[in-house]
Short mmCIF file of C-alpha atoms in Angstrom, two decimals:
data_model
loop_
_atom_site.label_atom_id
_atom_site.label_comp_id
_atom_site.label_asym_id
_atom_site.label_seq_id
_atom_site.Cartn_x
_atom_site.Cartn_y
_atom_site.Cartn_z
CA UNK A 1 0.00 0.00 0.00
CA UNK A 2 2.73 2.49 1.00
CA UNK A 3 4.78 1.45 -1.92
CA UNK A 4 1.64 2.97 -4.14
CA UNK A 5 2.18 6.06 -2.27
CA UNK A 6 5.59 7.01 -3.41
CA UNK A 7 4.49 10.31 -4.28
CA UNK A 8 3.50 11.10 -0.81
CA UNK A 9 6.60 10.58 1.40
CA UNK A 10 8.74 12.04 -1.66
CA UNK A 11 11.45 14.20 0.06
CA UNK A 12 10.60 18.17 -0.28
CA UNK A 13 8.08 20.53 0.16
CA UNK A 14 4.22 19.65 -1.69
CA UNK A 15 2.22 21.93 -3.29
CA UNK A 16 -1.46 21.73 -2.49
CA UNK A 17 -3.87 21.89 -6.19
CA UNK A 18 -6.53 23.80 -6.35
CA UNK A 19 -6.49 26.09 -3.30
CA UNK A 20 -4.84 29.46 -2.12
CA UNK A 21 -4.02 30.95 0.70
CA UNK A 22 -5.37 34.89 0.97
CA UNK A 23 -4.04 37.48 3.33
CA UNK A 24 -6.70 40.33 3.78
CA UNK A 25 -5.54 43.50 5.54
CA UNK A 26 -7.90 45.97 7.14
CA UNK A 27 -9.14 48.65 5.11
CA UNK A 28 -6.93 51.80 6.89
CA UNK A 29 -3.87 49.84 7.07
CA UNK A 30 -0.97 51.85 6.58
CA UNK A 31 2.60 49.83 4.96
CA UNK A 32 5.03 49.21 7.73
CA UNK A 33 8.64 48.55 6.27
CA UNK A 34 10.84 47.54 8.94
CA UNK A 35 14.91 47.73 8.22
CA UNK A 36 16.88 44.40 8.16
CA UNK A 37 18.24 43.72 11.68
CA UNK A 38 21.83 43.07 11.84
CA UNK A 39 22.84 39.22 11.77
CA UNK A 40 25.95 38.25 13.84
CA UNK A 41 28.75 37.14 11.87
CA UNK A 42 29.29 34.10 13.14
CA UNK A 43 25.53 33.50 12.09
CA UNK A 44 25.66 34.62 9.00
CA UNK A 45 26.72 31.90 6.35
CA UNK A 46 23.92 29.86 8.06
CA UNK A 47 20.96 32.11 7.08
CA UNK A 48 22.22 33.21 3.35
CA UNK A 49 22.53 29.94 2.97
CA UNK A 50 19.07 29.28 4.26
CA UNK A 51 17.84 31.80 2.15
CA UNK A 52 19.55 29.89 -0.99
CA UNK A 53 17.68 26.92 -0.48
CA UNK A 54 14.42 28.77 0.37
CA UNK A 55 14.95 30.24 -3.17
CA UNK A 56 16.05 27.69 -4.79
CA UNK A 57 12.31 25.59 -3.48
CA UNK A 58 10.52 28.05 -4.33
CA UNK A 59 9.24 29.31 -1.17
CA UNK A 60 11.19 32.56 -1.16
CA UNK A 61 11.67 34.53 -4.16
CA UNK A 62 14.01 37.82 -4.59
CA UNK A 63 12.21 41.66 -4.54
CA UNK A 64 13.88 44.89 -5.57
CA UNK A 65 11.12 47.13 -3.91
CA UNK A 66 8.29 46.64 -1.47
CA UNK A 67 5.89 48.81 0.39
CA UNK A 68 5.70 45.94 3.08
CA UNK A 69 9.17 44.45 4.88
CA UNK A 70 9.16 42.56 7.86
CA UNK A 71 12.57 41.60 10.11
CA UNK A 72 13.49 38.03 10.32
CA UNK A 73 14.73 36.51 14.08
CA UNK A 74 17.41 33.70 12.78
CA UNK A 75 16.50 30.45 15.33
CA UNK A 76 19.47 28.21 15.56
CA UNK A 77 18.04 24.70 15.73
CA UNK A 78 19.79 21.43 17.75
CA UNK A 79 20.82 20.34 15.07
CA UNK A 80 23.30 23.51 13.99
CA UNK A 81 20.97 24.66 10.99
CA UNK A 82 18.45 28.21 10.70
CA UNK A 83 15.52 28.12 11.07
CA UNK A 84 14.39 31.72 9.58
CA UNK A 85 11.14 33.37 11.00
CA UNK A 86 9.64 36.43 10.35
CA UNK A 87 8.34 38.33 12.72
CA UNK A 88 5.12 39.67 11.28
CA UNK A 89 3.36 40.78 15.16
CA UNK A 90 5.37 44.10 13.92
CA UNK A 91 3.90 44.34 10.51
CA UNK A 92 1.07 42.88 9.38
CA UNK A 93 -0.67 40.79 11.94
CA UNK A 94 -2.07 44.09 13.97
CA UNK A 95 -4.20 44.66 10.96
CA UNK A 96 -4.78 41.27 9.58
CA UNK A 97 -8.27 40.36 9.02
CA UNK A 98 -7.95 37.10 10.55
CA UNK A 99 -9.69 34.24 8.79
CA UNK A 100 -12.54 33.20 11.09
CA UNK A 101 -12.25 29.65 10.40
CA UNK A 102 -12.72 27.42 13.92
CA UNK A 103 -10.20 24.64 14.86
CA UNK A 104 -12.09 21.72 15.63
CA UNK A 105 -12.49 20.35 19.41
CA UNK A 106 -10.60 17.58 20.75
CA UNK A 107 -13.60 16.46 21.94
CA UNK A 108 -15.11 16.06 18.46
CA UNK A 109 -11.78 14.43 17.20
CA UNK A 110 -11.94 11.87 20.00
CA UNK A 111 -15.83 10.95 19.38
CA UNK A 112 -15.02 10.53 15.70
CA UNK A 113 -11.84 8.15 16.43
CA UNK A 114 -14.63 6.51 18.71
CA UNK A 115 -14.84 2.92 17.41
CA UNK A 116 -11.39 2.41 16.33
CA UNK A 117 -9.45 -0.40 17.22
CA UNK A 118 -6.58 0.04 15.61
CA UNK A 119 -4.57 3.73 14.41
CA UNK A 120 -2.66 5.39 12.00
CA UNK A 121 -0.93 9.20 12.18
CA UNK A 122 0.28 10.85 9.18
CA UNK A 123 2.48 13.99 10.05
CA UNK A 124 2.58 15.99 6.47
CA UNK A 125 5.72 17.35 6.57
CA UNK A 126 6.63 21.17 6.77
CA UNK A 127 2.38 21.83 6.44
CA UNK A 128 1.85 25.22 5.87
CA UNK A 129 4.51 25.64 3.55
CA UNK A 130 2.95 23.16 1.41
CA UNK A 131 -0.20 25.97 0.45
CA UNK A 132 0.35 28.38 -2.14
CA UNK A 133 0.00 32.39 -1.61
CA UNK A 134 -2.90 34.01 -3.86
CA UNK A 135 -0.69 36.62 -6.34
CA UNK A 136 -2.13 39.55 -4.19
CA UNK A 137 -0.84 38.68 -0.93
CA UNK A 138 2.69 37.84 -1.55
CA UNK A 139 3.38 41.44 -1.32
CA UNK A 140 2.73 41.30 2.35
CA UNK A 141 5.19 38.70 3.27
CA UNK A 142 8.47 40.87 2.05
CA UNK A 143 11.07 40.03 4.81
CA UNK A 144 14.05 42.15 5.01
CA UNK A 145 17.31 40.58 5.59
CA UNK A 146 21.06 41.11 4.71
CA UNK A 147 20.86 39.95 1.56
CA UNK A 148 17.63 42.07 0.44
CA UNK A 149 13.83 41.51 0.04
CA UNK A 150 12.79 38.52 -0.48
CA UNK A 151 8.78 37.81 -0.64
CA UNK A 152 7.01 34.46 0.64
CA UNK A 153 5.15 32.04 -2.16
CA UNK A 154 3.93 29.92 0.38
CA UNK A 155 1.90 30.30 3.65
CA UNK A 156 4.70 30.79 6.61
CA UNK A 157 4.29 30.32 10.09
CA UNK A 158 4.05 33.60 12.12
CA UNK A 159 0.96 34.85 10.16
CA UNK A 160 -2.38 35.18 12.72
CA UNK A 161 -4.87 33.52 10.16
CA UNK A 162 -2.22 31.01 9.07
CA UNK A 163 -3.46 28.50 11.34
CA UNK A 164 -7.25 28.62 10.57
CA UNK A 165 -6.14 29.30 6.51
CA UNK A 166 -4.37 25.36 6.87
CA UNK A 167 -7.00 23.76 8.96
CA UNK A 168 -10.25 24.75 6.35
CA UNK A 169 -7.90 23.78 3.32
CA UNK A 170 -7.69 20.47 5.01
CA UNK A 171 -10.85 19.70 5.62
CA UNK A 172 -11.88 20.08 2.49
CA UNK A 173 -8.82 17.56 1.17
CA UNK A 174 -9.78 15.08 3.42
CA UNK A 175 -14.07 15.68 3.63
CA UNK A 176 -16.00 12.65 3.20
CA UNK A 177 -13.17 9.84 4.50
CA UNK A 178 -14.79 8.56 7.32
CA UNK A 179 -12.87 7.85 10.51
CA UNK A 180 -10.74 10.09 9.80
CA UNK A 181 -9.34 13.50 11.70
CA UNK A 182 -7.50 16.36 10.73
CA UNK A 183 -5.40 18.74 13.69
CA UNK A 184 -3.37 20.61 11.60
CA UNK A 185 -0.76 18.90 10.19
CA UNK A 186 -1.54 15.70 11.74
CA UNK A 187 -4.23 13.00 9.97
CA UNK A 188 -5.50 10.36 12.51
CA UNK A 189 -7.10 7.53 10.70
CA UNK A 190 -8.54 4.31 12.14
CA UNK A 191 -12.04 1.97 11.55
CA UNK A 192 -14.13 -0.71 12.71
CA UNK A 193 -11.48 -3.68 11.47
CA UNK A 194 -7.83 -3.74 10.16
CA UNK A 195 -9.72 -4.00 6.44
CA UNK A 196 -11.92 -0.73 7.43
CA UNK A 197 -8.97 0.74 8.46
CA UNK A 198 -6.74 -0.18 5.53
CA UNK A 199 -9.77 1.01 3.00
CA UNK A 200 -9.57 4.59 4.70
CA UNK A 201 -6.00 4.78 5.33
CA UNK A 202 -5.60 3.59 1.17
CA UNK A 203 -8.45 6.86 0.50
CA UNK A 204 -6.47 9.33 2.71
CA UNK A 205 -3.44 8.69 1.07
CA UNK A 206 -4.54 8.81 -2.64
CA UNK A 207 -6.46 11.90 -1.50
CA UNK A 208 -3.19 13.81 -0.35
CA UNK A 209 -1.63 12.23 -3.18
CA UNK A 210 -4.02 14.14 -5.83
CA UNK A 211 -3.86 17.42 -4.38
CA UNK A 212 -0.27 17.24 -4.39
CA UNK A 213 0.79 16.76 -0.58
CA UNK A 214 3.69 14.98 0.82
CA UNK A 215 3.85 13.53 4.12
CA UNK A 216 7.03 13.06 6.75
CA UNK A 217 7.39 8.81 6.79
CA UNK A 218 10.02 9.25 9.37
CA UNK A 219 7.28 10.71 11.82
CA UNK A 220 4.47 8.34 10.41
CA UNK A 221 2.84 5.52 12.17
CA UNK A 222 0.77 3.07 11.06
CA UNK A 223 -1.82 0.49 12.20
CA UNK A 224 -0.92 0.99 15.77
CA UNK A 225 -2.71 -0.58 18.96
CA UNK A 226 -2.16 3.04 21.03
CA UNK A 227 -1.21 6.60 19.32
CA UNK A 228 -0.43 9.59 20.99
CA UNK A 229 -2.56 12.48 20.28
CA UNK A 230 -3.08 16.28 20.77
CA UNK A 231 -1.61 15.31 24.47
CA UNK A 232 -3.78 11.91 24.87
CA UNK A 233 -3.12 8.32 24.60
CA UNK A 234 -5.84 6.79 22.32
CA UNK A 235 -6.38 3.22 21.76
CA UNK A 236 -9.52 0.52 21.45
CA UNK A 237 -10.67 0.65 24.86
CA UNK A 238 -11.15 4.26 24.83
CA UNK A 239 -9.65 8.11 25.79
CA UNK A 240 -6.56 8.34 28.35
CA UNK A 241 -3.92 11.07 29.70
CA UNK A 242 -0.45 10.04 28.84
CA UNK A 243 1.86 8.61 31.49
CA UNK A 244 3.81 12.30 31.88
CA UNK A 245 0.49 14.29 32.66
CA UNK A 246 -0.02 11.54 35.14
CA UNK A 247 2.83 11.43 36.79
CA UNK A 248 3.25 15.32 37.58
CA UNK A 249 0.54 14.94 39.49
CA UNK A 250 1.63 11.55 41.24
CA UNK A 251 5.10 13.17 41.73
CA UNK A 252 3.82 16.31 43.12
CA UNK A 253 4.67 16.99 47.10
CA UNK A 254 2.12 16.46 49.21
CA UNK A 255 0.30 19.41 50.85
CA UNK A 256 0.71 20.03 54.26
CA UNK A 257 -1.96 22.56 54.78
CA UNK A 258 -5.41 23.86 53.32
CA UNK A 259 -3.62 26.75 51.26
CA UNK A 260 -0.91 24.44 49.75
CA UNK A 261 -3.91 21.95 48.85
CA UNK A 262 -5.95 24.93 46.96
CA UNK A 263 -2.84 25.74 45.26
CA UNK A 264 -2.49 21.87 44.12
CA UNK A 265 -5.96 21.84 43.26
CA UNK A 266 -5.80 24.77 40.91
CA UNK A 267 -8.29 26.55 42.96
CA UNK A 268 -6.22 30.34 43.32
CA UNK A 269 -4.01 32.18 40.27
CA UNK A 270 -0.66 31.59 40.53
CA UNK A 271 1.92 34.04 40.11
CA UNK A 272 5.88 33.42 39.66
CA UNK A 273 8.51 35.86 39.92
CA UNK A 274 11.58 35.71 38.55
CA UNK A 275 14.59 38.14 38.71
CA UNK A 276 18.56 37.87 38.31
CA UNK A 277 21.88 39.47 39.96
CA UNK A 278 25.24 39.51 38.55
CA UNK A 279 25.70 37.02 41.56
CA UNK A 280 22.19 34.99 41.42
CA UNK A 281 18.74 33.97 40.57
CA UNK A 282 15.74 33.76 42.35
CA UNK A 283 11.98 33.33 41.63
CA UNK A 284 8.66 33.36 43.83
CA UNK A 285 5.83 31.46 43.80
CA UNK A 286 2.79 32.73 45.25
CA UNK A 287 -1.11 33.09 44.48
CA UNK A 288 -4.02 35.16 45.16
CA UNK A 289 -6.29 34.50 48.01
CA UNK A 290 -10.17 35.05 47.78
CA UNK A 291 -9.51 38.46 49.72
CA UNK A 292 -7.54 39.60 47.21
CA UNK A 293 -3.89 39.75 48.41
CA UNK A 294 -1.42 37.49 47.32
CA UNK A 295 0.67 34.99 49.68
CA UNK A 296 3.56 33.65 49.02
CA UNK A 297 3.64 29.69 48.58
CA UNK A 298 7.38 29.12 47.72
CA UNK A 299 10.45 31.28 47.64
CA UNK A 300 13.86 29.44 45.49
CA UNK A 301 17.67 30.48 44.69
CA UNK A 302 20.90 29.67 43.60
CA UNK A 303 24.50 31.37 42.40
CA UNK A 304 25.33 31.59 39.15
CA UNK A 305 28.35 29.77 37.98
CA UNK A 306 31.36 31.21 36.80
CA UNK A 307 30.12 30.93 32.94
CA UNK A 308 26.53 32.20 33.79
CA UNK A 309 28.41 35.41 35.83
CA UNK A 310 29.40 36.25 32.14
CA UNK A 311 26.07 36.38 30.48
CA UNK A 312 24.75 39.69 29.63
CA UNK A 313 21.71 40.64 31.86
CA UNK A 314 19.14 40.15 29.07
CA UNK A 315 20.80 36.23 29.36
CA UNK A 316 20.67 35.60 33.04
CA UNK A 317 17.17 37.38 32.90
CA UNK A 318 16.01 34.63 30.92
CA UNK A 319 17.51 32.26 32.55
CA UNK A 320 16.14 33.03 35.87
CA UNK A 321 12.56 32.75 33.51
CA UNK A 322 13.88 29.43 32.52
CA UNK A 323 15.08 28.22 36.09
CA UNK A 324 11.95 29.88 37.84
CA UNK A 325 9.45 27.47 35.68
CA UNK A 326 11.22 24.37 35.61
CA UNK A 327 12.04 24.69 39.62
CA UNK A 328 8.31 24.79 40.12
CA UNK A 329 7.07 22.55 37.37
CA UNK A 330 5.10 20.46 39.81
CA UNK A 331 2.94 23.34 40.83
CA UNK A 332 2.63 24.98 37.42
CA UNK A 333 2.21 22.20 34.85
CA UNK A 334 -0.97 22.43 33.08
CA UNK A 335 -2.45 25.34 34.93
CA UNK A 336 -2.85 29.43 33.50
CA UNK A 337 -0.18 31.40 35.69
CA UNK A 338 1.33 35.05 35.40
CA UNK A 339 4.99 35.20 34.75
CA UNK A 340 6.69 38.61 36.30
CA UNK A 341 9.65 40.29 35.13
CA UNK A 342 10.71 43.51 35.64
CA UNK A 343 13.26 43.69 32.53
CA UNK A 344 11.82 45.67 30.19
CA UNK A 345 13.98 44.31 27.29
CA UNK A 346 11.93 40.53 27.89
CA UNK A 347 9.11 42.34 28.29
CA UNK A 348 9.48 43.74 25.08
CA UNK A 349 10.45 40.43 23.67
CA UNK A 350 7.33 38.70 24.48
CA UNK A 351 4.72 41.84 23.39
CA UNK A 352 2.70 39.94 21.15
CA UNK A 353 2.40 43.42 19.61
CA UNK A 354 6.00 44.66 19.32
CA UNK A 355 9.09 43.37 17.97
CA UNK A 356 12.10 41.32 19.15
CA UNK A 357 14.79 44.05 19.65
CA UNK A 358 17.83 43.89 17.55
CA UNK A 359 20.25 43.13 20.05
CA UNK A 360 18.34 39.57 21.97
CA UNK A 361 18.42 38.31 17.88
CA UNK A 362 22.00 37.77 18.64
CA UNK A 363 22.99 34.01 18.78
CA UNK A 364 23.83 33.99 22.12
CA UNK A 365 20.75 35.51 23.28
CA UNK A 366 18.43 33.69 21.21
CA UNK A 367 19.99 30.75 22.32
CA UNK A 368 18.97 30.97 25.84
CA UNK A 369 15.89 32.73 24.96
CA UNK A 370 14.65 29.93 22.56
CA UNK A 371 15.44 27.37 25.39
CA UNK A 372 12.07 28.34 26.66
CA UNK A 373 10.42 26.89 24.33
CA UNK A 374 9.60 24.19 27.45
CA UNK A 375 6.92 26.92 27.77
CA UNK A 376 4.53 25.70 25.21
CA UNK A 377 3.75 23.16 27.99
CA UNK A 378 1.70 26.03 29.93
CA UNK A 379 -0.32 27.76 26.84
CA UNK A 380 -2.31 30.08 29.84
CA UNK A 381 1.02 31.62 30.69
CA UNK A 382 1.16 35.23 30.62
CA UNK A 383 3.90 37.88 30.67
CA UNK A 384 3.43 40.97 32.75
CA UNK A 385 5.27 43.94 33.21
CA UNK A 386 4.60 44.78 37.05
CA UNK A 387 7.59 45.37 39.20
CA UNK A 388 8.61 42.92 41.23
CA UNK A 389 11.79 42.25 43.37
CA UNK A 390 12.95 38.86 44.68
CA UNK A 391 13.90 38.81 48.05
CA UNK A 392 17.76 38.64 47.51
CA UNK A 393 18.74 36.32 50.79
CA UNK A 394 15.49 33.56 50.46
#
């Protein structure tokens, strides 16, 4: 069966037939054209040649002139390469008409999957960059780098409709298949029997196959007794949480009084506060009682090493961030907490409104910046710009 699907798991990028994507700005929008930030040297070779191979795909192609240019933030991946993203919350996204286009509910997905025995994930590989740009809104995706304008073909991650743009253009690929469920750029297939299954797995694939999508292998599975799902185990008897949700909670201390057993119960905001020294870190957690003043719950904090002593502040600012969540994972795993800084420079980083300054796109910074990406686990955090000091001898 796979073997008739060569097409699919081809290396490369796809190109989705027959549909668009469309990038509608608000009627008084006024062209923002943003200068190209300065790349580190040491950085450098990597993201020209990133750009080459962009260009030479065909997601990228070169501009002379554009009313439109958006920075790029260069993201050094673990394995050594670039990973270039534009950072369109400065440009275009304030004034985006966002497509109003609903991602469906896990519970839906789940119901669907409901009489499955056995399951099957495809992961299509690189999604959105599989989807076209209509002619009219490629002029909105100029980026601005070292090496000039360049304008996106494709949809690119970063844009505020991009999301709800990929999820309706799937649906219709895939409408009509039953047992079958789209997130994004995952495709969940199962039926009532390994032959049901097969039938509807052999449909999905000669459906991606004729509207020209390719799919990751490497990050397929197939005809598996238990998948792993939008943060759920799923397999024939049913719906479960997966083992690491579990045991957070199983690992968690126990409380020792009522306040300490709201808190573990999720019944009061939380609040942590981080803050850095030349010398140290330290972070606070506390929450807010029903009265309306906060206690404190736990108080944490360590030296920095001799390396860490060297990082610029923006650095060991961050990486108090980054100690101050993972030291209290237990209590904040899962739940919508307030993350306080009083460094205006993060603050400015994480504006969903402004842009990354020029200096935190340096390697170094990005580095530790990007190494919060252990956030994602807490999608209720939120970054506020109150003043707050950490007691400097808890």
């Amino acid at each position: 069966m796979l073997s008739n699907a060569g097409k699919v798991f081809q290396e490369g990028i796809g190109t989705l037939k027959h549909m668009k994507a469309q990038i509608v700005l608000e009627d008084e929008a006024v062209p923002k054209f943003h200068k190209a930030r300065q790349v580190p040297y040491a950085l450098r070779p990597k993201v020209e040649n990133e750009l080459h191979i962009l260009e030479n795909e065909g997601i990228l192609s070169k501009v002379d002139w554009s009313e439109w240019a958006t920075p790029i933030v260069p993201v050094v991946k673990g394995n050594g390469s670039v990973r270039i993203c534009g950072d369109f919350k400065v440009t275009i996204n304030p004034v985006l008409k966002a497509e109003q286009y609903p991602l469906p509910r896990i519970d839906d997905i789940f119901a669907a999957l409901g009489q499955g025995k056995r399951f099957s994930k495809i992961d299509l590989a690189q999604a959105y960059l599989q989807m076209e740009m209509d002619e009219t809104s490629k002029k909105y995706l100029t980026i601005n780098t070292t090496k000039g304008l360049y304008q996106y073909n494709r949809l690119v991650f970063g844009i505020a409709s991009a999301p709800a743009i990929w999820q309706k253009a799937m649906e219709q690929v895939l409408q009509g298949i039953p047992n079958t469920q789209c997130y994004l750029d995952d495709i969940v297939i199962t039926g009532i029997n390994d032959d049901d299954h097969l039938a509807n797995l052999e449909k999905v694939l000669k459906r991606l196959e004729d509207f020209g999508l390719r799919a990751n292998k490497a990050k397929c599975e197939f005809f598996q007794d238990t998948i792993e799902y939008c943060g759920h185990k799923i397999d024939k008897d049913g719906l479960h949480k997966c083992k690491d949700k579990i045991d957070a909670v199983l690992q968690a201390p126990p409380p020792q009084n009522v306040t300490q057993l709201r808190s573990f119960l999720g019944l009061l905001p939380l609040k942590l506060a981080c803050d850095a020294s030349p010398y140290g870190i330290g972070a606070v957690l506390s929450h807010r009682v029903a009265d309306g003043t906060e206690r404190p719950i736990a108080f944490a904090s360590r030296s920095l090493n001799a390396a860490e002593r060297n990082y610029a502040q923006i650095d060991r600012e961050a990486l108090s961030l980054v100690w101050g969540v993972k030291k209290f994972n237990q209590y904040l795993y899962g739940k919508h907490f307030t993350l306080l800084t009083d460094h205006k420079p993060l603050v400015s980083i994480f504006n969903p409104t402004k842009g990354v300054p020029a200096m935190a796109a340096a390697p170094l910074n990005i580095k530790a910046l990007f190494s919060m990406g252990m956030l994602t686990d807490f999608p209720g955090c939120r970054y506020n710009r109150h003043r707050r000091k950490t007691p400097k001898n808890s």
